[in-house]
Tab-separated table of C-alpha atoms and ligand atoms in Angstrom:
chain	number	residue	atom	x	y	z
A	1	MET	CA	75.108	-52.449	174.447
A	2	ILE	CA	75.767	-49.253	172.200
A	3	ASN	CA	74.004	-51.113	169.212
A	4	HIS	CA	71.155	-51.575	171.433
A	5	ILE	CA	70.981	-48.049	172.515
A	6	THR	CA	71.085	-46.933	168.713
A	7	THR	CA	68.299	-49.123	167.708
A	8	LEU	CA	66.267	-47.796	170.610
A	9	VAL	CA	66.934	-44.108	169.551
A	10	LEU	CA	66.401	-45.143	165.905
A	11	ILE	CA	62.817	-46.563	166.997
A	12	ALA	CA	61.820	-43.432	169.060
A	13	PHE	CA	62.991	-41.301	166.196
A	14	SER	CA	61.043	-43.247	163.672
A	15	ALA	CA	57.960	-43.203	165.986
A	16	LEU	CA	58.296	-39.358	166.430
A	17	MET	CA	58.538	-38.796	162.546
A	18	LEU	CA	55.500	-41.176	161.998
A	19	THR	CA	53.471	-39.149	164.455
A	20	THR	CA	54.467	-35.975	162.753
A	21	ALA	CA	53.491	-37.210	159.588
A	22	CYS	CA	50.285	-38.288	160.858
A	23	GLU	CA	49.439	-34.992	162.481
A	24	GLU	CA	50.609	-33.104	159.258
A	25	SER	CA	48.403	-35.345	156.999
A	26	SER	CA	45.549	-35.051	159.285
A	27	SER	CA	45.618	-31.304	159.358
A	28	MET	CA	45.981	-31.172	155.559
A	29	GLU	CA	42.919	-33.467	155.295
A	30	ASN	CA	40.980	-31.493	157.764
A	31	THR	CA	41.484	-28.455	155.271
A	32	GLU	CA	40.923	-30.397	152.082
A	33	THR	CA	38.421	-33.148	152.844
A	34	ASP	CA	36.383	-31.121	155.560
A	35	ARG	CA	36.033	-28.391	153.139
A	36	PRO	CA	32.542	-27.859	152.091
A	37	GLU	CA	32.189	-27.629	148.136
A	38	TYR	CA	30.210	-24.562	148.422
A	39	ALA	CA	29.173	-22.020	151.420
A	40	ILE	CA	27.055	-19.030	151.926
A	41	ALA	CA	26.443	-16.443	154.770
A	42	LEU	CA	24.180	-13.541	154.525
A	43	HIS	CA	22.670	-10.744	157.138
A	44	GLY	CA	19.732	-8.588	157.108
A	45	GLY	CA	21.179	-6.117	159.565
A	46	ALA	CA	22.466	-6.105	163.323
A	47	GLY	CA	21.521	-4.227	166.356
A	48	VAL	CA	19.352	-4.288	169.351
A	49	ILE	CA	16.703	-6.668	168.422
A	50	SER	CA	14.366	-7.137	171.056
A	51	ARG	CA	13.305	-10.742	171.852
A	52	ASP	CA	9.991	-9.401	172.467
A	53	ILE	CA	9.458	-8.571	169.079
A	54	ASP	CA	5.743	-9.446	167.824
A	55	ASP	CA	5.783	-13.194	166.741
A	56	GLU	CA	4.397	-12.457	163.268
A	57	ILE	CA	6.809	-9.857	162.793
A	58	ARG	CA	9.666	-12.023	163.703
A	59	GLN	CA	8.310	-14.745	161.583
A	60	GLU	CA	8.186	-12.388	158.680
A	61	TYR	CA	12.095	-11.771	158.941
A	62	VAL	CA	12.663	-15.554	159.457
A	63	ASP	CA	10.773	-16.325	156.400
A	64	ALA	CA	12.573	-13.762	154.447
A	65	LEU	CA	15.883	-15.129	155.410
A	66	HIS	CA	14.846	-18.577	154.838
A	67	GLU	CA	13.907	-17.382	151.329
A	68	ALA	CA	17.253	-15.485	150.572
A	69	ILE	CA	19.616	-18.392	152.052
A	70	ARG	CA	17.527	-20.977	150.226
A	71	LEU	CA	17.842	-19.148	146.727
A	72	GLY	CA	21.720	-18.844	147.521
A	73	ARG	CA	21.820	-22.388	148.556
A	74	ASP	CA	20.009	-23.509	145.327
A	75	MET	CA	21.906	-21.775	142.982
A	76	LEU	CA	25.282	-22.668	144.479
A	77	GLU	CA	24.059	-26.489	144.485
A	78	ASP	CA	23.409	-26.102	140.743
A	79	GLY	CA	27.015	-24.685	140.104
A	80	ALA	CA	26.347	-21.058	139.960
A	81	GLU	CA	29.179	-18.663	140.139
A	82	ALA	CA	29.923	-16.721	143.425
A	83	LEU	CA	29.202	-13.400	141.979
A	84	ASP	CA	26.101	-14.452	140.413
A	85	VAL	CA	24.720	-15.749	143.856
A	86	VAL	CA	25.615	-12.725	145.540
A	87	GLU	CA	23.915	-10.285	143.196
A	88	GLN	CA	20.754	-12.397	142.995
A	89	VAL	CA	20.343	-12.939	146.552
A	90	VAL	CA	21.026	-9.352	147.384
A	91	ARG	CA	18.572	-8.207	144.698
A	92	LEU	CA	15.923	-10.597	146.269
A	93	MET	CA	16.674	-8.588	149.688
A	94	GLU	CA	16.444	-5.314	148.244
A	95	ASP	CA	12.939	-6.080	146.892
A	96	ASN	CA	11.848	-6.886	150.412
A	97	PRO	CA	10.557	-3.836	152.213
A	98	LEU	CA	11.593	-5.475	155.670
A	99	PHE	CA	15.113	-4.724	155.052
A	100	ASN	CA	16.774	-1.496	154.729
A	101	ALA	CA	17.914	-1.792	151.170
A	102	GLY	CA	16.103	-0.973	147.794
A	103	LYS	CA	12.435	-1.012	148.617
A	104	GLY	CA	12.019	-0.041	152.302
A	105	ALA	CA	15.334	1.949	152.461
A	106	VAL	CA	15.276	4.555	155.569
A	107	MET	CA	15.097	8.134	154.805
A	108	THR	CA	17.522	10.978	154.660
A	109	ASN	CA	16.759	14.272	156.913
A	110	GLU	CA	15.455	15.712	153.674
A	111	GLU	CA	13.035	12.664	153.455
A	112	LYS	CA	14.568	11.291	150.307
A	113	PHE	CA	16.534	8.040	149.642
A	114	GLU	CA	20.097	7.765	149.061
A	115	LEU	CA	21.146	4.070	148.549
A	116	ASP	CA	24.766	2.747	148.848
A	117	SER	CA	26.069	-0.503	147.519
A	118	SER	CA	29.013	-2.434	146.619
A	119	ILE	CA	30.287	-5.942	145.227
A	120	MET	CA	33.710	-7.500	145.066
A	121	ASP	CA	35.246	-10.354	143.379
A	122	GLY	CA	37.759	-12.481	145.164
A	123	ARG	CA	39.292	-13.834	142.064
A	124	ASP	CA	41.200	-10.632	141.304
A	125	LEU	CA	39.880	-7.910	143.732
A	126	SER	CA	38.076	-6.610	141.094
A	127	ALA	CA	35.338	-4.286	142.676
A	128	GLY	CA	32.348	-1.969	142.127
A	129	ALA	CA	30.258	0.343	144.187
A	130	VAL	CA	27.624	3.211	144.011
A	131	ALA	CA	26.933	5.850	146.564
A	132	GLY	CA	23.875	8.056	147.121
A	133	VAL	CA	22.068	6.668	144.039
A	134	THR	CA	18.066	7.674	144.141
A	135	THR	CA	16.336	5.923	141.284
A	136	VAL	CA	18.237	2.651	140.868
A	137	LYS	CA	15.897	-0.194	141.692
A	138	HIS	CA	18.941	-2.587	142.416
A	139	PRO	CA	21.947	-0.886	143.434
A	140	ILE	CA	23.893	-4.025	143.744
A	141	THR	CA	23.128	-4.862	140.103
A	142	LEU	CA	24.728	-1.144	139.368
A	143	SER	CA	27.453	-1.826	141.608
A	144	ARG	CA	28.535	-4.971	139.411
A	145	MET	CA	28.028	-3.017	136.359
A	146	VAL	CA	30.624	-0.470	137.686
A	147	MET	CA	32.996	-3.327	138.123
A	148	GLU	CA	32.574	-5.051	134.944
A	149	ASN	CA	31.727	-2.004	132.613
A	150	SER	CA	33.835	1.016	133.757
A	151	ARG	CA	37.705	1.326	134.588
A	152	HIS	CA	36.554	2.727	138.003
A	153	VAL	CA	35.468	1.146	141.217
A	154	LEU	CA	32.997	3.736	142.747
A	155	PHE	CA	30.482	6.248	141.219
A	156	ALA	CA	28.344	8.778	143.526
A	157	THR	CA	25.173	10.666	143.011
A	158	GLU	CA	24.895	12.498	139.746
A	159	GLY	CA	27.707	10.393	138.161
A	160	ALA	CA	26.315	7.360	139.285
A	161	GLU	CA	22.798	8.113	137.905
A	162	ARG	CA	24.340	8.795	134.572
A	163	PHE	CA	26.192	5.633	134.373
A	164	ALA	CA	22.994	3.953	135.192
A	165	ASP	CA	21.411	5.779	132.253
A	166	GLU	CA	24.274	4.194	130.232
A	167	MET	CA	23.944	0.992	131.521
A	168	GLY	CA	20.211	0.824	130.968
A	169	VAL	CA	19.569	-0.639	134.550
A	170	GLU	CA	16.248	-0.739	135.757
A	171	ARG	CA	15.072	2.532	137.239
A	172	VAL	CA	12.227	3.779	139.585
A	173	ASP	CA	10.599	6.811	140.501
A	174	PRO	CA	12.268	7.618	143.995
A	175	SER	CA	8.599	7.163	145.772
A	176	TYR	CA	9.028	3.391	145.018
A	177	PHE	CA	11.452	3.147	147.946
A	178	HIS	CA	9.025	4.754	150.228
A	179	THR	CA	7.297	2.867	153.121
A	180	GLU	CA	5.394	4.252	155.880
A	181	ARG	CA	7.467	2.632	158.485
A	182	ARG	CA	10.522	4.423	157.487
A	183	HIS	CA	8.720	7.672	157.370
A	184	GLU	CA	7.493	7.358	160.605
A	185	GLN	CA	11.157	6.236	161.712
A	186	LEU	CA	12.325	9.565	160.387
A	187	ARG	CA	9.780	11.560	162.143
A	188	ARG	CA	10.889	10.061	165.572
A	189	ALA	CA	14.464	10.594	164.732
A	190	GLN	CA	14.033	14.181	163.860
A	191	GLU	CA	12.068	14.691	167.134
A	192	ARG	CA	15.011	13.394	169.046
A	193	ASP	CA	17.395	15.223	166.724
A	194	GLU	CA	19.304	11.931	166.126
A	195	VAL	CA	20.803	10.065	163.295
A	196	GLN	CA	19.616	6.497	163.770
A	197	LEU	CA	20.765	2.958	162.472
A	198	ASP	CA	17.564	1.464	161.069
A	199	HIS	CA	14.227	0.391	162.573
A	200	SER	CA	11.942	1.784	165.391
A	201	GLY	CA	14.522	4.801	165.840
A	202	GLU	CA	15.924	3.656	168.778
A	203	GLN	CA	19.520	3.226	168.227
A	204	SER	CA	21.394	6.383	167.607
A	205	LEU	CA	24.921	7.797	167.425
A	206	ASN	CA	26.607	9.191	170.598
A	207	LEU	CA	28.777	12.428	170.210
A	208	ASP	CA	31.492	9.987	169.965
A	209	GLY	CA	30.139	8.430	166.845
A	210	HIS	CA	29.263	5.085	168.608
A	211	ALA	CA	25.805	3.361	168.826
A	212	GLN	CA	23.787	3.880	171.696
A	213	ILE	CA	22.162	0.389	172.667
A	214	ASP	CA	18.684	0.718	173.533
A	215	ASP	CA	16.496	-0.820	171.124
A	216	ALA	CA	17.056	-0.976	167.679
A	217	LYS	CA	18.669	-2.741	164.715
A	218	PHE	CA	20.397	-2.099	161.384
A	219	GLY	CA	18.725	-3.134	158.219
A	220	THR	CA	21.407	-3.446	155.757
A	221	VAL	CA	21.855	-6.564	153.895
A	222	GLY	CA	24.937	-8.353	152.802
A	223	VAL	CA	25.996	-11.868	151.347
A	224	ALA	CA	29.483	-13.527	151.274
A	225	VAL	CA	29.900	-16.792	149.234
A	226	LEU	CA	32.187	-19.345	148.199
A	227	ASP	CA	31.360	-21.277	145.249
A	228	ARG	CA	32.152	-24.982	143.940
A	229	ASN	CA	35.192	-23.299	141.808
A	230	GLY	CA	36.714	-22.119	144.974
A	231	ASN	CA	35.830	-18.412	144.127
A	232	LEU	CA	34.808	-15.983	146.834
A	233	ALA	CA	32.731	-12.903	146.361
A	234	ALA	CA	30.708	-10.380	148.586
A	235	GLY	CA	28.120	-7.643	148.271
A	236	THR	CA	26.213	-5.182	150.248
A	237	SER	CA	23.228	-2.622	150.064
A	238	THR	CA	21.707	-0.193	152.194
A	239	GLY	CA	19.600	2.964	152.621
A	240	GLY	CA	22.089	3.795	155.310
A	241	MET	CA	20.963	5.679	158.447
A	242	THR	CA	17.562	7.209	159.276
A	243	ASN	CA	18.013	11.103	159.354
A	244	LYS	CA	21.468	10.869	157.896
A	245	ARG	CA	22.510	14.326	156.572
A	246	PHE	CA	22.181	14.355	152.806
A	247	GLY	CA	25.480	13.247	150.946
A	248	ARG	CA	26.656	11.173	154.073
A	249	VAL	CA	28.038	7.861	152.987
A	250	GLY	CA	28.486	4.943	155.042
A	251	ASP	CA	30.830	2.059	154.987
A	252	SER	CA	28.394	-0.047	152.677
A	253	PRO	CA	29.830	1.128	149.320
A	254	ILE	CA	33.408	1.073	150.767
A	255	HIS	CA	35.536	-1.777	149.916
A	256	GLY	CA	37.584	-2.810	152.945
A	257	ALA	CA	35.043	-1.407	155.209
A	258	GLY	CA	31.566	-2.690	154.366
A	259	THR	CA	32.654	-5.415	151.677
A	260	TYR	CA	35.763	-7.250	150.842
A	261	ALA	CA	36.664	-10.622	148.743
A	262	ASN	CA	39.989	-12.160	148.324
A	263	ASN	CA	40.380	-15.781	147.259
A	264	GLU	CA	43.404	-16.169	149.444
A	265	THR	CA	41.503	-15.440	152.561
A	266	CYS	CA	37.822	-14.315	152.855
A	267	ALA	CA	34.628	-12.736	151.488
A	268	ILE	CA	32.890	-10.269	154.064
A	269	SER	CA	29.757	-8.090	154.147
A	270	SER	CA	29.467	-5.699	157.442
A	271	THR	CA	26.429	-4.101	158.903
A	272	GLY	CA	26.366	-1.502	161.730
A	273	THR	CA	27.634	1.987	162.398
A	274	GLY	CA	29.188	2.970	159.148
A	275	GLU	CA	31.584	5.416	160.277
A	276	GLU	CA	33.187	2.826	162.797
A	277	PHE	CA	33.540	0.367	160.189
A	278	ILE	CA	35.248	2.606	157.958
A	279	ARG	CA	37.269	3.924	160.566
A	280	HIS	CA	38.644	0.402	161.486
A	281	ALA	CA	38.804	-0.865	157.789
A	282	VAL	CA	36.989	-3.811	159.128
A	283	ALA	CA	36.018	-6.230	156.185
A	284	PHE	CA	40.041	-5.722	155.092
A	285	GLN	CA	41.424	-5.861	158.541
A	286	ILE	CA	39.661	-9.305	158.967
A	287	SER	CA	41.289	-10.413	155.833
A	288	ALA	CA	44.675	-8.981	156.630
A	289	ILE	CA	44.614	-10.794	159.971
A	290	MET	CA	44.005	-14.196	158.254
A	291	GLU	CA	46.699	-13.561	155.640
A	292	TYR	CA	49.332	-12.164	157.825
A	293	THR	CA	48.945	-14.407	161.120
A	294	GLY	CA	47.255	-17.664	159.573
A	295	ALA	CA	44.313	-16.819	161.736
A	296	THR	CA	40.995	-18.684	161.006
A	297	LEU	CA	38.043	-16.422	159.915
A	298	ASN	CA	36.206	-16.735	163.248
A	299	GLU	CA	39.348	-15.806	165.122
A	300	ALA	CA	40.130	-12.765	162.815
A	301	ALA	CA	36.691	-11.509	162.879
A	302	ASP	CA	36.477	-11.789	166.493
A	303	GLN	CA	39.788	-9.900	167.106
A	304	VAL	CA	38.118	-7.014	165.111
A	305	ILE	CA	34.551	-7.016	165.865
A	306	ASN	CA	35.041	-7.815	169.868
A	307	GLY	CA	38.665	-6.288	169.962
A	308	LYS	CA	38.469	-2.943	168.012
A	309	LEU	CA	34.898	-2.059	167.687
A	310	GLN	CA	32.696	-1.046	170.794
A	311	PRO	CA	29.675	-3.059	171.905
A	312	GLY	CA	26.657	-2.009	169.775
A	313	ASP	CA	28.677	-1.229	166.930
A	314	GLY	CA	27.416	-4.040	164.687
A	315	GLY	CA	28.917	-7.290	162.859
A	316	ILE	CA	29.960	-8.966	159.839
A	317	ILE	CA	29.092	-12.314	158.024
A	318	GLY	CA	31.766	-13.925	156.071
A	319	VAL	CA	33.093	-17.061	154.281
A	320	SER	CA	36.776	-18.154	154.102
A	321	HIS	CA	38.237	-19.808	151.227
A	322	THR	CA	38.115	-23.198	153.191
A	323	GLY	CA	34.446	-22.825	153.424
A	324	GLU	CA	34.598	-21.578	157.071
A	325	ILE	CA	31.554	-19.524	157.934
A	326	ALA	CA	31.629	-16.598	160.344
A	327	MET	CA	28.721	-14.473	161.736
A	328	VAL	CA	30.315	-12.329	164.608
A	329	PHE	CA	28.536	-9.302	165.854
A	330	ASN	CA	28.838	-7.038	169.090
A	331	SER	CA	25.302	-5.902	169.269
A	332	PRO	CA	22.622	-8.237	170.670
A	333	GLY	CA	21.319	-9.629	167.542
A	334	MET	CA	21.894	-9.882	163.994
A	335	PHE	CA	19.477	-11.190	161.353
A	336	ARG	CA	21.528	-13.749	159.393
A	337	ALA	CA	21.427	-17.135	157.665
A	338	ALA	CA	23.928	-19.719	156.530
A	339	ALA	CA	24.132	-22.802	154.338
A	340	ASP	CA	26.990	-25.178	152.865
A	341	SER	CA	27.228	-28.145	150.796
A	342	ARG	CA	27.539	-30.520	153.807
A	343	GLY	CA	24.066	-29.707	154.776
A	344	ARG	CA	24.285	-26.890	157.205
A	345	PHE	CA	21.128	-24.695	156.657
A	346	GLU	CA	20.225	-22.044	159.302
A	347	VAL	CA	18.518	-18.833	160.080
A	348	SER	CA	19.365	-16.931	163.420
A	349	ILE	CA	18.698	-13.542	164.911
A	350	TRP	CA	19.967	-13.671	168.545
A	351	ASP	CA	22.846	-15.952	169.900
A	352	GLU	CA	24.779	-18.660	168.028
A	353	ALA	CA	22.950	-21.772	169.046
A	354	GLU	CA	19.405	-20.607	167.591
A	355	VAL	CA	18.338	-22.367	164.723
A	356	LEU	CA	14.894	-20.767	163.704
A	357	ASP	CA	12.535	-22.228	161.281
B	1	LIG	N1	26.376	0.180	157.835
B	1	LIG	C1	25.428	0.956	157.253
B	1	LIG	C2	25.404	2.301	157.100
B	1	LIG	O1	26.528	2.709	158.110
B	1	LIG	C3	24.287	1.040	158.178
B	1	LIG	C4	23.624	-0.493	158.472
B	1	LIG	O2	24.346	-1.587	158.389
B	1	LIG	O3	22.553	-0.861	158.881
B	1	LIG	O4	25.044	3.085	156.556
């Protein structure tokens, strides 16, 4: 009898061990085998993007996002490094006047352009950024030069321009950045005595610093990448906010707020009310939640964007070290796109389910 019971207990114990072993191996398989070889997410700004926007304009954005995500996907498919992909895709978007970065940047209260940008390498946390540059055609490239060719992380205004002289990076007359649309936007913002987040002048800061939701979007651009070698990188570029006081610097050139990358966790680029993203160290906080709690990228991003920020503040795009993609925002829309080695390829503006062509 005792022998019988012992045998039954042994069988039950073995079955339990087997089940546990299977569970462990399947969860290991999930992270290892389901992991895409590469992944990329990008944004072209978040905010109140009316569903009634003109079809033609909507299509222009969709096409621009397609072009950008296709470039990134193709480079990754060919084995390009994460940093190169981030730089090239951001450059493409800086050249497109639809976005508030490079050509098409918004204007300061003095009718000038002050551009901010940053880049970060998840391999070793090396980072570079520039703030308030006025003649640099591709601020993302200068950010990368700060990272790779100086002992510092962030250069601002005159110092950044002088560093640009030394680097021989492509320069333009400030009038290059001008578009009539942004000028009109500034005029409207000044009439209302507001500091606005990109486009149509309809999203402005309340006295408490939060975005008022009426009818606007942000137009900053950002890219986050996991490459075939398992390296993460992220970059962000912006003109900031319409009618911002000259000298104002937002989150985009601040690592930990507008951009972050760490191979152990994730790569993030933010868009929205820069002051709030700085106060909440949004990009770093997402990485830290992953690191300290074991949360997934989407869980961590949700905690920060929907738990710490206020509705309308903006959103992030990110890629984790396992190739998980997050595109989380608390504004009605965010221009965004994602692709990975398993065939994911999508462009969206409003809620998650959309895949626009
Ligand atoms: N975050 C940017 C800034 O505050 C604005 C944006 O995302 O459009 O400068």
